[in-house]
Coordinates of C-alpha atoms in Angstrom, one line a residue:
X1 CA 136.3 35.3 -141.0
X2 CA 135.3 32.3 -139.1
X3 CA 136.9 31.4 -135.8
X4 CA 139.3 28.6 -135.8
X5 CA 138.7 25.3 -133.6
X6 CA 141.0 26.5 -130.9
X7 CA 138.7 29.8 -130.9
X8 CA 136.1 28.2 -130.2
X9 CA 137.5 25.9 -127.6
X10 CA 138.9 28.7 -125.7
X11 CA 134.9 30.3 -125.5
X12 CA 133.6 27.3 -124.6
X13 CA 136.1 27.0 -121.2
X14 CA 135.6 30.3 -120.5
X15 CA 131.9 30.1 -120.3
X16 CA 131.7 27.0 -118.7
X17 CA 134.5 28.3 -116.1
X18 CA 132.2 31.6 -115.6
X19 CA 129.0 29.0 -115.2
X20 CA 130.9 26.9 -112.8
X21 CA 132.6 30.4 -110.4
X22 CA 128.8 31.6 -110.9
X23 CA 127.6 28.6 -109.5
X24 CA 129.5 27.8 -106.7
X25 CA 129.0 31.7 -105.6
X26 CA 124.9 30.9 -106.1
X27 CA 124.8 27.6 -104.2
X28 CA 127.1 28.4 -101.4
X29 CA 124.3 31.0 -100.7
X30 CA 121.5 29.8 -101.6
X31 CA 121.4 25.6 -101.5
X32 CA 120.1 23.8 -103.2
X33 CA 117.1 26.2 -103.5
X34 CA 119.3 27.7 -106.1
X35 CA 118.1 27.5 -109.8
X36 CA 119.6 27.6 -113.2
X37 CA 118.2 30.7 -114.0
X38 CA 119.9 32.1 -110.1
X39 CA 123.2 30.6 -112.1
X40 CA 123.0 32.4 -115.5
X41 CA 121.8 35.4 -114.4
X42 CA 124.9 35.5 -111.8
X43 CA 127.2 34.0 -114.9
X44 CA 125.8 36.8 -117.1
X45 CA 124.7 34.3 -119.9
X46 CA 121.4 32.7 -121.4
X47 CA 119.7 30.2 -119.1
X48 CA 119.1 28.2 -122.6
X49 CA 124.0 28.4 -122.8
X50 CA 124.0 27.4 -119.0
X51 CA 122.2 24.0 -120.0
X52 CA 124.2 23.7 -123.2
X53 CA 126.9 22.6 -120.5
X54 CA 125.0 21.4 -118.0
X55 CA 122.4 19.2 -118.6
X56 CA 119.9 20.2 -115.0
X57 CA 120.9 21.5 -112.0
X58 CA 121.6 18.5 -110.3
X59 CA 124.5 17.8 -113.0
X60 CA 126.1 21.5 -112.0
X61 CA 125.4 20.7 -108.9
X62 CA 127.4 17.8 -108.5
X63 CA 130.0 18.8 -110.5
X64 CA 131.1 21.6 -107.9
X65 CA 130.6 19.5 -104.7
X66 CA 133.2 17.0 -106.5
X67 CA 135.7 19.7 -107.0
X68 CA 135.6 20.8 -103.5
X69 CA 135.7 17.6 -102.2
X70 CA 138.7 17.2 -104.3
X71 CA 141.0 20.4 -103.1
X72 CA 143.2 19.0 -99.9
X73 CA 142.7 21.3 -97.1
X74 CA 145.8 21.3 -95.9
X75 CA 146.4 17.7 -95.1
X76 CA 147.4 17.4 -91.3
X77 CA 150.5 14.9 -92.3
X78 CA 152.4 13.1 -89.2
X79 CA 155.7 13.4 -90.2
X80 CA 156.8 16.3 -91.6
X81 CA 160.6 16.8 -91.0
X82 CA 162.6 19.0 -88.9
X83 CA 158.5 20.3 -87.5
X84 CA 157.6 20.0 -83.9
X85 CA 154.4 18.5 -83.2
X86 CA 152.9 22.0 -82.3
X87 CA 154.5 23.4 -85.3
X88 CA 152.7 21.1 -87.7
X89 CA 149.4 21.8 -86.2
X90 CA 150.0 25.4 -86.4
X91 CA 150.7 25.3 -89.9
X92 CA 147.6 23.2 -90.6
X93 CA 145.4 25.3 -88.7
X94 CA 146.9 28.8 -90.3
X95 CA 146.4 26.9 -93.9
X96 CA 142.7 26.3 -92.9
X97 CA 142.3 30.1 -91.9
X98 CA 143.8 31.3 -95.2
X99 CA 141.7 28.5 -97.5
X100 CA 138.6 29.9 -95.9
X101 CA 139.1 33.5 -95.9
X102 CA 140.2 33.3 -99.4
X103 CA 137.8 30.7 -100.8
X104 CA 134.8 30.5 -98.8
X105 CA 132.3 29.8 -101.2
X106 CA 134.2 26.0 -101.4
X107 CA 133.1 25.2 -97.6
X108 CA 129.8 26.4 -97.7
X109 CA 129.1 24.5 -100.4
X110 CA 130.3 21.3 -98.6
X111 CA 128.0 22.7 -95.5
X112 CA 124.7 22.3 -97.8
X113 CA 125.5 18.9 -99.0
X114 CA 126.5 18.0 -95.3
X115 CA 122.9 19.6 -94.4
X116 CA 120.6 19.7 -97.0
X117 CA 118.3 16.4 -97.2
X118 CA 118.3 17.3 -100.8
X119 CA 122.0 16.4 -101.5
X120 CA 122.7 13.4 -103.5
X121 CA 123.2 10.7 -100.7
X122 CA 126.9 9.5 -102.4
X123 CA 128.2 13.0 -102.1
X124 CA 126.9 12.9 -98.3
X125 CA 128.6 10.3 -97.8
X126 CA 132.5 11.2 -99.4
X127 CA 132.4 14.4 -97.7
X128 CA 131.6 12.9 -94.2
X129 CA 134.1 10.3 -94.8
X130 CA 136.7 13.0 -96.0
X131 CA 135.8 15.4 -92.5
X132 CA 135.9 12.0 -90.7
X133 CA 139.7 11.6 -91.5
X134 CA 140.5 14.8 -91.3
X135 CA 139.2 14.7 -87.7
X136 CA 141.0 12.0 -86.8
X137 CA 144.1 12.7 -88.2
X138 CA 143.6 16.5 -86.6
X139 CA 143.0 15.0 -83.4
X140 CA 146.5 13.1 -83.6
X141 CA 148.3 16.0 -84.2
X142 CA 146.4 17.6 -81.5
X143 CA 147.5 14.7 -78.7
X144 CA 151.5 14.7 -80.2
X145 CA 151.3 18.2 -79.6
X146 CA 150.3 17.9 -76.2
X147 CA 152.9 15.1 -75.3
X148 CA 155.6 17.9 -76.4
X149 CA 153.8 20.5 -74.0
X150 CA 153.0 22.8 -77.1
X151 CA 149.0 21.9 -76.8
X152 CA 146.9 22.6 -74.1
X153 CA 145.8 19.7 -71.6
X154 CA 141.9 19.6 -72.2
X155 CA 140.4 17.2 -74.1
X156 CA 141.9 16.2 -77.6
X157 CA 138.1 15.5 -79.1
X158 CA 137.0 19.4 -77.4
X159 CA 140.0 21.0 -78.9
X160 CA 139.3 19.2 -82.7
X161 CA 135.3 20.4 -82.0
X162 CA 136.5 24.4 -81.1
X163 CA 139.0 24.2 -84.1
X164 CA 135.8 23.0 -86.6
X165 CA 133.7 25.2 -85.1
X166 CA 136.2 28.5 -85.6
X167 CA 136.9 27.6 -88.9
X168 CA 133.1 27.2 -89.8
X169 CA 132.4 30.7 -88.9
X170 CA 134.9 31.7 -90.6
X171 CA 134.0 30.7 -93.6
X172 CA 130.2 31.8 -93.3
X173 CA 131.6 35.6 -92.2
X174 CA 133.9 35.7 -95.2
X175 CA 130.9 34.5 -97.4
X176 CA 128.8 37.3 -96.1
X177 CA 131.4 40.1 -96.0
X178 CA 132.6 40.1 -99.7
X179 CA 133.1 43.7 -100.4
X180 CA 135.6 43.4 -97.4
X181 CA 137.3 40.2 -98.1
X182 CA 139.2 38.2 -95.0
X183 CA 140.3 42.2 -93.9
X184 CA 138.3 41.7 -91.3
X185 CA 138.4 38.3 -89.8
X186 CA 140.5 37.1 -87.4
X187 CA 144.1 35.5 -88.2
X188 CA 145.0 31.8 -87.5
X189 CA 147.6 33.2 -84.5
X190 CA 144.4 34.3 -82.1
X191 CA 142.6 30.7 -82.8
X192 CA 146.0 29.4 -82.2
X193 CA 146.4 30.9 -78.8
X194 CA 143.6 29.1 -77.6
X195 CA 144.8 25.7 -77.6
X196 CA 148.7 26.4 -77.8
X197 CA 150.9 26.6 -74.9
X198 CA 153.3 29.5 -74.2
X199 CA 155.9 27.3 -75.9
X200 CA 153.5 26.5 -78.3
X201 CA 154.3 28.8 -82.1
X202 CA 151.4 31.6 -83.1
X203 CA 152.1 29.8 -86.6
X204 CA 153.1 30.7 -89.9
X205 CA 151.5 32.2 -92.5
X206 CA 149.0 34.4 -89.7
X207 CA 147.8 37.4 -91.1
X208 CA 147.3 40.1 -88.6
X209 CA 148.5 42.7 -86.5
X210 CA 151.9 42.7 -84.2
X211 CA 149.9 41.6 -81.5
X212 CA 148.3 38.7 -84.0
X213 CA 151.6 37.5 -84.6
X214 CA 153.3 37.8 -80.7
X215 CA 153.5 34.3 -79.1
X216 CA 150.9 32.2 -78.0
X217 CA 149.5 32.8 -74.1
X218 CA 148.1 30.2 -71.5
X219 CA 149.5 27.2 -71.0
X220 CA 148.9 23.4 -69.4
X221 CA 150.7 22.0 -66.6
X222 CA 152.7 18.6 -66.1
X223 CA 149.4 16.5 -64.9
X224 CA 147.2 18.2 -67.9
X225 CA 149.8 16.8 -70.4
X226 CA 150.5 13.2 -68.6
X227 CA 146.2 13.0 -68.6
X228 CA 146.6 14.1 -72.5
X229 CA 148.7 11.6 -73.0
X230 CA 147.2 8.9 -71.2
X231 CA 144.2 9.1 -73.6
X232 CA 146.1 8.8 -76.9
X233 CA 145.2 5.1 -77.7
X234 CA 140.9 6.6 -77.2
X235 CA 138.9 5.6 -80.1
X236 CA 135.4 6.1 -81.6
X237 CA 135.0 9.2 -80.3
X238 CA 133.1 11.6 -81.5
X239 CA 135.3 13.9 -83.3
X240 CA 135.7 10.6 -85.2
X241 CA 132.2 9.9 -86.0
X242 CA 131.8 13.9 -86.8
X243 CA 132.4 16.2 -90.1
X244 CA 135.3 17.6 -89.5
X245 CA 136.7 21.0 -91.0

């Protein structure tokens, strides 16, 4: 009996889907040095099905650097209510932990087309605008927070730097460890405690040990915070020329 239309259209997302998961596991390793045939043999399928729904490898490509330059990494909003300044950057900061324990195959693949010459210039360019404002907005937080006292006093555009930094190793441990998962990786509490004060919060969502989720440890004094606050109106600096997370 021949399969119905909606049969069929159910086979046809489901291999495209496994072309696409295939693909973004293939090109977060490997580049752009990647090839179709990497793709289908990773997909399980034909190499002649994997171009039935992409047309070259550019085209697949493409289509996953869109998507992950479409999923919102935790946007660092200004005014959520009833949050403290330090609150809202812990949450950001714990959301970023968890996005890149649990997908991390999504940031490397925004690494490559931040690094590879070969990257279509147009996607270069969206994803350093996107890291752009997400720096800057970051670095906001990161100055509010140290008006309140919850932040450590050095500087805002350091702190934004170590943060990017953190999160980027994360994501290229969790890509090499995946028989283990994020088991292994540090929670967002002992990042936190390096740039949160001891009234600072560890942050929700953190997912370690007892001593993971304790409180956070060091601090900054009265003339760290006034010098924090003093350079609040800075500009063009280079966390806002930079990537971002």
């Amino acid at each position: 009996m021949p399969r119905s239309a909606a049969a069929n259209e159910r086979i046809r997302a489901s291999q495209r889907a496994a072309i696409l998961d295939a693909g973004r596991t293939v090109f977060a390793r490997r580049g752009l040095a990647a090839t179709m045939d990497d793709v289908a043999e990773a997909a399980g399928i034909s190499h002649g099905l994997a171009y039935r729904y992409f047309a070259s490898k550019a085209d697949l490509f493409r289509a996953l650097a869109q998507d992950a330059l479409t999923r919102s990494p935790a946007e660092p909003a200004a005014g959520v209510p009833d949050t403290t300044p330090g609150e809202r950057v812990a949450r950001v900061v714990g959301a970023l932990v968890d996005n890149r324990r649990d997908h991390p195959e999504t940031y490397q693949l925004l690494a490559h087309v931040l690094s590879d010459p070969a990257a279509p210039r147009d996607l270069l360019v969206l994803a350093e605008r996107r890291g752009q404002e997400f720096r800057r907005r970051l670095r906001q937080l990161i100055i509010d927070g140290q008006a309140s006292g919850e932040v450590v006093g050095d500087e805002p555009d350091q702190l934004v730097t170590a943060i990017a930094a953190c999160l980027d190793g994360l994501g290229r441990m969790a890509l090499g460890r995946p028989a283990q998962g994020g088991a292994s990786l540090p929670s967002a509490a002992i990042i936190l405690r390096m740039i949160m004060t001891s009234a600072g919060p560890a942050g929700p969502g953190a997912r370690g040990g007892a001593a993971d989720r304790a409180g956070t440890s060091g601090g900054a004094g009265a003339a760290d915070r006034a010098a924090a606050a003093g350079r609040a109106g800075a500009a063009g600096s280079s966390a806002d020329r930079g990537t971002g997370p």
